[in-house]
Tab-separated table of C-alpha atoms in Angstrom:
chain	number	residue	atom	x	y	z
A	1443	MET	CA	-210.570	-1.758	-109.176
A	1444	MET	CA	-213.037	-2.913	-106.717
A	1445	ASP	CA	-213.914	-6.656	-107.354
A	1446	PRO	CA	-217.686	-7.689	-107.694
A	1447	ASP	CA	-218.790	-10.451	-105.257
A	1448	PRO	CA	-217.057	-13.877	-106.106
A	1449	ALA	CA	-220.943	-15.388	-106.211
A	1450	LEU	CA	-221.550	-13.299	-108.938
A	1451	THR	CA	-218.773	-13.952	-111.211
A	1452	SER	CA	-218.545	-17.678	-110.994
A	1453	PRO	CA	-219.149	-20.161	-112.421
A	1454	ALA	CA	-220.642	-17.807	-115.686
A	1455	GLY	CA	-219.216	-15.087	-114.670
A	1456	GLY	CA	-215.263	-15.783	-114.096
A	1457	ALA	CA	-212.945	-17.783	-112.314
A	1458	ALA	CA	-212.278	-18.011	-108.540
A	1459	ALA	CA	-208.817	-18.116	-107.192
A	1460	GLY	CA	-206.905	-21.347	-108.136
A	1461	SER	CA	-209.443	-22.368	-110.556
A	1462	SER	CA	-209.328	-22.095	-114.749
A	1463	PRO	CA	-208.793	-19.215	-116.538
A	1464	PRO	CA	-211.707	-16.640	-116.841
A	1465	PRO	CA	-213.829	-16.824	-120.290
A	1466	PRO	CA	-212.453	-14.738	-123.330
A	1467	SER	CA	-215.746	-12.512	-123.538
A	1468	SER	CA	-216.722	-9.893	-120.760
A	1469	LEU	CA	-219.460	-7.090	-119.811
A	1470	ILE	CA	-217.863	-3.851	-119.059
A	1471	PHE	CA	-220.583	-1.635	-117.096
A	1472	LEU	CA	-219.545	1.948	-118.644
A	1473	GLY	CA	-221.820	3.477	-116.582
A	1474	THR	CA	-224.825	2.710	-113.837
A	1475	GLY	CA	-226.541	5.928	-112.839
A	1476	CYS	CA	-229.746	7.690	-113.691
A	1477	SER	CA	-230.136	10.322	-116.400
A	1478	GLY	CA	-228.634	13.171	-114.174
A	1479	ALA	CA	-225.561	10.911	-113.354
A	1480	LEU	CA	-223.882	11.276	-109.806
A	1481	PRO	CA	-222.905	13.131	-108.315
A	1482	ASP	CA	-226.274	15.078	-108.560
A	1483	ALA	CA	-224.990	18.736	-109.395
A	1484	ARG	CA	-228.164	20.210	-107.431
A	1485	CYS	CA	-226.644	18.429	-104.041
A	1486	LEU	CA	-223.584	20.367	-104.399
A	1487	ILE	CA	-224.451	23.721	-105.651
A	1488	GLN	CA	-227.567	23.983	-103.326
A	1489	PRO	CA	-226.489	21.307	-100.377
A	1490	SER	CA	-228.935	20.483	-97.981
A	1491	ALA	CA	-228.690	20.118	-94.177
A	1492	PRO	CA	-227.273	17.763	-93.679
A	1493	PRO	CA	-225.776	17.537	-96.955
A	1494	CYS	CA	-226.275	14.640	-99.440
A	1495	ALA	CA	-224.081	11.893	-97.900
A	1496	VAL	CA	-223.510	10.318	-101.390
A	1497	CYS	CA	-223.100	13.176	-103.603
A	1498	SER	CA	-220.739	15.176	-101.054
A	1499	THR	CA	-218.313	12.480	-100.612
A	1500	SER	CA	-218.665	11.226	-104.351
A	1501	LEU	CA	-215.632	13.781	-105.311
A	1502	SER	CA	-213.704	12.629	-102.539
A	1503	LEU	CA	-211.935	9.805	-104.595
A	1504	PRO	CA	-211.257	8.996	-108.062
A	1505	PRO	CA	-214.013	7.051	-109.872
A	1506	ASP	CA	-211.789	3.678	-110.128
A	1507	ARG	CA	-212.195	3.694	-106.509
A	1508	ASN	CA	-215.425	5.146	-106.112
A	1509	PRO	CA	-218.551	3.217	-106.899
A	1510	ASN	CA	-220.904	6.352	-105.963
A	1511	TYR	CA	-219.665	7.938	-109.127
A	1512	ARG	CA	-221.981	6.942	-111.770
A	1513	CYS	CA	-222.138	8.059	-115.458
A	1514	ASN	CA	-225.437	7.691	-117.332
A	1515	THR	CA	-226.071	3.532	-117.689
A	1516	SER	CA	-224.323	2.224	-120.760
A	1517	LEU	CA	-222.947	-1.494	-121.334
A	1518	LEU	CA	-219.857	-2.553	-123.429
A	1519	ILE	CA	-220.134	-6.079	-124.513
A	1520	ASP	CA	-216.520	-7.614	-125.343
A	1521	TYR	CA	-217.576	-10.559	-127.476
A	1522	CYS	CA	-214.799	-13.227	-128.363
A	1523	HIS	CA	-215.518	-15.364	-131.254
A	1524	ASP	CA	-214.463	-18.684	-131.474
A	1525	ASN	CA	-211.676	-17.832	-133.764
A	1526	GLY	CA	-210.110	-15.664	-130.826
A	1527	THR	CA	-211.301	-12.199	-132.551
A	1528	HIS	CA	-212.723	-9.770	-130.250
A	1529	LYS	CA	-215.769	-7.556	-131.268
A	1530	TYR	CA	-217.076	-4.612	-129.165
A	1531	ILE	CA	-220.974	-3.863	-129.172
A	1532	LEU	CA	-221.905	-0.654	-127.382
A	1533	VAL	CA	-225.509	-0.636	-125.505
A	1534	ASP	CA	-226.441	3.039	-125.602
A	1535	VAL	CA	-224.733	6.270	-125.863
A	1536	GLY	CA	-225.588	8.808	-123.529
A	1537	LYS	CA	-225.003	12.390	-122.204
A	1538	THR	CA	-221.689	11.197	-120.362
A	1539	PHE	CA	-220.307	9.209	-123.107
A	1540	ARG	CA	-217.196	10.984	-123.836
A	1541	GLU	CA	-216.256	10.888	-120.020
A	1542	GLN	CA	-216.881	6.942	-120.007
A	1543	VAL	CA	-214.596	6.822	-123.096
A	1544	LEU	CA	-211.703	8.343	-121.285
A	1545	ARG	CA	-212.010	6.653	-118.027
A	1546	TRP	CA	-213.077	3.026	-119.007
A	1547	PHE	CA	-212.299	2.529	-122.709
A	1548	VAL	CA	-208.580	3.802	-121.603
A	1549	HIS	CA	-208.528	1.414	-118.481
A	1550	HIS	CA	-209.715	-1.466	-120.077
A	1551	LYS	CA	-207.653	-0.962	-123.404
A	1552	ILE	CA	-210.827	-0.908	-125.725
A	1553	PRO	CA	-209.350	0.112	-129.228
A	1554	SER	CA	-212.647	1.027	-130.747
A	1555	VAL	CA	-216.608	0.080	-130.998
A	1556	ASP	CA	-217.638	-2.516	-133.749
A	1557	SER	CA	-221.472	-1.896	-133.382
A	1558	ILE	CA	-223.726	-0.066	-131.406
A	1559	ILE	CA	-227.491	-0.870	-130.106
A	1560	LEU	CA	-229.615	1.701	-128.775
A	1561	THR	CA	-232.673	0.913	-126.158
A	1562	HIS	CA	-234.486	4.212	-126.576
A	1563	GLU	CA	-234.228	7.608	-127.740
A	1564	HIS	CA	-234.004	9.599	-124.150
A	1565	ALA	CA	-231.128	12.089	-123.740
A	1566	ASP	CA	-229.390	9.498	-121.398
A	1567	ALA	CA	-229.588	6.791	-124.120
A	1568	VAL	CA	-228.511	8.749	-127.246
A	1569	LEU	CA	-226.850	12.218	-126.668
A	1570	GLY	CA	-223.378	10.967	-126.843
A	1571	LEU	CA	-224.158	10.332	-130.684
A	1572	ASP	CA	-222.225	13.736	-130.755
A	1573	ASP	CA	-219.061	12.101	-129.599
A	1574	VAL	CA	-219.114	8.655	-130.937
A	1575	TRP	CA	-216.788	9.398	-133.737
A	1576	VAL	CA	-213.966	9.169	-131.134
A	1577	ALA	CA	-214.696	5.436	-130.454
A	1578	LEU	CA	-215.234	4.168	-133.937
A	1579	PRO	CA	-212.625	2.198	-136.206
A	1580	CYS	CA	-210.013	4.845	-137.824
A	1581	SER	CA	-209.933	2.513	-140.999
A	1582	GLN	CA	-213.177	3.270	-142.516
A	1583	ARG	CA	-212.971	4.003	-146.090
A	1584	SER	CA	-216.170	2.770	-147.924
A	1585	ASP	CA	-219.710	2.258	-146.817
A	1586	SER	CA	-219.126	-1.298	-146.116
A	1587	ASP	CA	-216.828	-0.386	-143.691
A	1588	GLN	CA	-219.611	1.686	-141.329
A	1589	VAL	CA	-220.443	0.582	-137.955
A	1590	PRO	CA	-223.777	-0.566	-137.799
A	1591	ILE	CA	-226.149	0.943	-135.146
A	1592	PHE	CA	-229.254	-0.746	-134.192
A	1593	LEU	CA	-232.571	0.825	-133.207
A	1594	THR	CA	-236.395	1.469	-133.808
A	1595	GLN	CA	-237.570	3.505	-136.518
A	1596	PHE	CA	-238.870	5.520	-133.497
A	1597	THR	CA	-235.592	6.168	-132.301
A	1598	LEU	CA	-234.148	7.038	-135.833
A	1599	ASP	CA	-236.777	9.679	-136.437
A	1600	SER	CA	-235.823	11.168	-132.776
A	1601	VAL	CA	-231.953	10.990	-133.537
A	1602	ALA	CA	-232.403	12.124	-137.049
A	1603	ALA	CA	-234.174	15.497	-135.666
A	1604	ARG	CA	-231.635	16.221	-133.283
A	1605	PHE	CA	-228.431	14.725	-135.236
A	1606	PRO	CA	-229.274	15.240	-138.964
A	1607	ASN	CA	-225.562	15.470	-139.761
A	1608	LEU	CA	-225.043	11.923	-138.525
A	1609	VAL	CA	-228.168	10.480	-140.547
A	1610	LYS	CA	-228.014	12.410	-143.298
A	1611	GLN	CA	-224.384	13.007	-144.334
A	1612	ASN	CA	-223.322	14.814	-147.640
A	1613	LEU	CA	-219.430	13.936	-147.501
A	1614	GLN	CA	-216.947	15.845	-149.777
A	1615	GLU	CA	-214.429	13.802	-151.435
A	1616	GLY	CA	-211.575	12.790	-149.439
A	1617	ASP	CA	-213.000	14.093	-146.206
A	1618	ASP	CA	-211.632	11.363	-144.161
A	1619	PHE	CA	-212.466	13.112	-140.749
A	1620	ALA	CA	-216.389	13.304	-141.651
A	1621	ARG	CA	-216.210	9.819	-142.533
A	1622	THR	CA	-215.190	8.263	-139.415
A	1623	ALA	CA	-218.522	9.365	-138.080
A	1624	GLN	CA	-220.676	7.225	-140.603
A	1625	LEU	CA	-223.050	4.704	-139.205
A	1626	ASN	CA	-225.016	2.249	-140.643
A	1627	TRP	CA	-228.694	2.823	-139.300
A	1628	MET	CA	-230.549	-0.651	-138.733
A	1629	ILE	CA	-233.876	-0.506	-138.138
A	1630	ILE	CA	-234.945	-3.215	-135.851
A	1631	GLU	CA	-238.303	-4.487	-134.277
A	1632	GLY	CA	-239.111	-4.113	-130.851
A	1633	ASP	CA	-240.302	-7.852	-130.996
A	1634	VAL	CA	-238.842	-10.956	-128.967
A	1635	ASP	CA	-239.200	-12.884	-132.059
A	1636	ARG	CA	-237.449	-10.432	-134.331
A	1637	PRO	CA	-233.697	-11.337	-133.351
A	1638	PHE	CA	-231.035	-9.576	-135.146
A	1639	LEU	CA	-227.251	-9.780	-135.338
A	1640	ALA	CA	-224.680	-7.409	-133.827
A	1641	SER	CA	-220.977	-8.393	-134.643
A	1642	GLU	CA	-222.358	-11.913	-135.067
A	1643	LEU	CA	-223.891	-12.025	-131.628
A	1644	GLU	CA	-227.652	-12.537	-131.721
A	1645	PHE	CA	-230.008	-10.216	-129.757
A	1646	LEU	CA	-233.653	-10.728	-128.899
A	1647	PRO	CA	-235.280	-7.317	-128.328
A	1648	LEU	CA	-237.058	-7.339	-124.870
A	1649	PRO	CA	-239.998	-4.597	-125.068
A	1650	VAL	CA	-240.486	-3.270	-121.496
A	1651	MET	CA	-242.671	-0.173	-120.293
A	1652	HIS	CA	-240.747	2.914	-119.554
A	1653	GLY	CA	-243.320	5.162	-117.890
A	1654	GLU	CA	-247.472	4.829	-118.683
A	1655	ASP	CA	-247.231	4.592	-122.596
A	1656	TYR	CA	-243.711	4.589	-123.520
A	1657	VAL	CA	-241.994	1.400	-124.827
A	1658	CYS	CA	-237.964	1.009	-124.545
A	1659	LEU	CA	-236.174	-2.097	-125.466
A	1660	GLY	CA	-234.047	-4.302	-123.364
A	1661	PHE	CA	-231.868	-7.173	-124.948
A	1662	LEU	CA	-231.229	-10.916	-124.208
A	1663	PHE	CA	-228.253	-12.240	-125.697
A	1664	GLY	CA	-225.305	-15.152	-125.277
A	1665	ARG	CA	-225.040	-18.341	-127.210
A	1666	LYS	CA	-224.070	-20.114	-123.781
A	1667	ALA	CA	-224.309	-17.967	-120.938
A	1668	ARG	CA	-227.820	-15.973	-121.069
A	1669	VAL	CA	-227.910	-12.427	-120.074
A	1670	ALA	CA	-230.904	-9.988	-120.256
A	1671	TYR	CA	-230.071	-6.590	-120.122
A	1672	LEU	CA	-233.052	-3.929	-118.963
A	1673	SER	CA	-231.862	-0.537	-118.142
A	1674	ASP	CA	-234.936	1.771	-118.245
A	1675	VAL	CA	-238.152	-0.132	-117.194
A	1676	SER	CA	-241.106	0.652	-114.768
A	1677	ARG	CA	-243.037	-2.446	-115.703
A	1678	ILE	CA	-242.052	-5.910	-117.532
A	1679	LEU	CA	-244.349	-7.029	-120.196
A	1680	PRO	CA	-245.753	-10.593	-119.703
A	1681	ARG	CA	-244.099	-11.585	-122.986
A	1682	THR	CA	-240.814	-10.328	-122.381
A	1683	GLU	CA	-240.816	-11.591	-118.645
A	1684	HIS	CA	-241.781	-15.352	-119.893
A	1685	ALA	CA	-238.654	-15.081	-122.512
A	1686	ILE	CA	-236.297	-14.578	-119.578
A	1687	SER	CA	-237.864	-16.273	-116.690
A	1688	LYS	CA	-236.873	-19.651	-115.359
A	1689	SER	CA	-240.594	-20.726	-115.272
A	1690	GLY	CA	-240.735	-19.544	-118.981
A	1691	ALA	CA	-238.137	-20.012	-121.929
A	1692	GLY	CA	-235.387	-20.911	-119.387
A	1693	GLN	CA	-233.340	-19.552	-116.431
A	1694	LEU	CA	-230.856	-16.749	-117.003
A	1695	ASP	CA	-227.305	-16.993	-116.280
A	1696	LEU	CA	-227.236	-13.238	-115.382
A	1697	LEU	CA	-229.794	-10.286	-115.198
A	1698	ILE	CA	-229.129	-6.916	-115.321
A	1699	LEU	CA	-231.793	-4.705	-114.331
A	1700	GLU	CA	-232.687	-1.277	-113.595
A	1701	THR	CA	-233.513	0.018	-109.632
A	1702	ASN	CA	-233.605	3.813	-109.893
A	1703	ARG	CA	-235.184	4.721	-106.504
A	1704	LEU	CA	-234.293	3.133	-103.149
A	1705	HIS	CA	-237.474	4.021	-101.332
A	1706	GLY	CA	-241.147	3.870	-102.162
A	1707	ALA	CA	-243.263	1.357	-104.472
A	1708	GLY	CA	-243.937	3.125	-107.508
A	1709	ASP	CA	-247.072	3.522	-109.187
A	1710	ALA	CA	-248.673	3.834	-112.805
A	1711	ARG	CA	-247.072	6.914	-113.751
A	1712	SER	CA	-243.640	5.817	-112.774
A	1713	CYS	CA	-241.079	5.759	-115.481
A	1714	HIS	CA	-238.524	3.584	-113.283
A	1715	LEU	CA	-238.522	0.538	-110.863
A	1716	THR	CA	-238.036	1.129	-107.439
A	1717	LEU	CA	-235.705	-1.419	-105.039
A	1718	THR	CA	-238.539	-3.240	-103.920
A	1719	GLN	CA	-240.074	-3.336	-107.381
A	1720	SER	CA	-236.626	-4.833	-108.763
A	1721	LEU	CA	-236.161	-7.415	-106.289
A	1722	ASP	CA	-239.759	-8.461	-106.545
A	1723	ALA	CA	-239.073	-9.005	-110.621
A	1724	VAL	CA	-235.888	-10.911	-109.742
A	1725	LYS	CA	-237.639	-13.316	-107.470
A	1726	ARG	CA	-240.465	-13.836	-110.299
A	1727	ILE	CA	-237.439	-14.141	-112.940
A	1728	CYS	CA	-235.107	-16.237	-110.786
A	1729	PRO	CA	-231.916	-15.835	-112.391
A	1730	LYS	CA	-228.579	-17.657	-111.519
A	1731	LYS	CA	-227.625	-14.063	-110.303
A	1732	ALA	CA	-228.708	-10.390	-110.829
A	1733	MET	CA	-226.992	-6.866	-110.976
A	1734	PHE	CA	-228.845	-3.911	-110.671
A	1735	ILE	CA	-227.835	-0.581	-112.466
A	1736	GLY	CA	-229.593	2.885	-112.959
A	1737	MET	CA	-229.407	3.928	-109.311
A	1738	ASN	CA	-229.927	7.614	-108.119
A	1739	HIS	CA	-228.102	9.177	-105.385
A	1740	GLU	CA	-230.288	7.681	-102.799
A	1741	PHE	CA	-228.250	4.558	-103.083
A	1742	GLU	CA	-224.910	4.356	-100.996
A	1743	HIS	CA	-223.087	1.455	-102.875
A	1744	HIS	CA	-221.336	-0.433	-100.056
A	1745	ARG	CA	-224.272	0.108	-97.411
A	1746	GLU	CA	-227.355	-1.050	-99.999
A	1747	ASN	CA	-224.882	-3.920	-101.329
A	1748	GLU	CA	-224.642	-5.097	-97.487
A	1749	MET	CA	-228.337	-5.262	-97.189
A	1750	LEU	CA	-228.652	-6.957	-100.492
A	1751	ALA	CA	-225.894	-9.665	-99.648
A	1752	GLU	CA	-228.621	-10.472	-96.370
A	1753	TRP	CA	-231.491	-10.797	-99.313
A	1754	SER	CA	-229.374	-12.799	-101.465
A	1755	HIS	CA	-228.610	-15.395	-98.521
A	1756	ARG	CA	-232.475	-15.423	-97.584
A	1757	GLU	CA	-233.608	-15.892	-101.004
A	1758	GLY	CA	-230.765	-17.876	-102.716
A	1759	ILE	CA	-230.277	-15.399	-105.755
A	1760	PRO	CA	-226.857	-13.571	-105.665
A	1761	VAL	CA	-227.883	-9.714	-106.278
A	1762	GLN	CA	-225.519	-6.585	-105.967
A	1763	LEU	CA	-225.265	-3.216	-107.229
A	1764	ALA	CA	-222.973	-2.843	-110.157
A	1765	HIS	CA	-220.613	0.078	-110.403
A	1766	ASP	CA	-218.980	1.999	-113.224
A	1767	GLY	CA	-215.610	0.383	-114.677
A	1768	LEU	CA	-216.720	-3.124	-113.346
A	1769	ARG	CA	-215.695	-5.933	-115.776
A	1770	ILE	CA	-217.233	-9.233	-115.377
A	1771	PHE	CA	-216.112	-12.029	-117.466
A	1772	ILE	CA	-218.575	-14.599	-119.053
A	1773	ASP	CA	-218.613	-17.093	-121.476
A	1774	LEU	CA	-221.146	-15.696	-124.352
């Protein structure tokens, strides 16, 4: 498994060689790609001349050794309580969820999910809900054991139209298999002043623009280290930026931010940040470190990380691309 730059995992993110053991909590990047995931099928069935370097080579190595193989963006928070109990909080359940379970739940020995948070209702954030039962605890026997799933009313309305069987279930007595798919739908507000608890960890919603007139949620969390997660964003709203910036409410230990396109500057109709825009946001927010997610096939992992290493040295903020399967230990 490839390791991140040590500058991105110490001190808040883990332990360097010869130091104390890493913190018990961690973040696992289940997916770091765009909605279409990588490789882009179009580059394989309708190859260009010359062929797309990232997509044409992305099948040459197994994903655990290939950072250019990217599933839909998703984060798993392994939160260790003070008593040593681990709770697993899943952020987004996209189209590639089943593959992510087979690859990364197995690899990192994740037994099940204790709570779920949805950023918005687009396909790359919710279509895996049809398979989510495979990652729920097997011991559910009553409504009190349902796994909570936190989302806005707008997102719930969309999910209910796609998956009425998950939102409104009529279970037959003794139908234990169906019961494992039960979720406790918890409505949250897209407001930085309306925090909520998932598996006893507090989250602050961070509304951002995801296109010209569409609001998506990011989240701020962590009692000790402060982490902000913004997966689908074209513009960071002033109130959200204040909540996560060094010059506002306080410096982040880690900013996880989308960068979807390598080239271009974006415009008012864009739904995603370009690399230039993401780097500009990092400079304004000034976290202790940052990791990028949501990349399309323009990004070659090693090449772009070499460029980002130069930028990090120049600007004094460690930044790099994340990759699927990456686990960062951090004191939450």
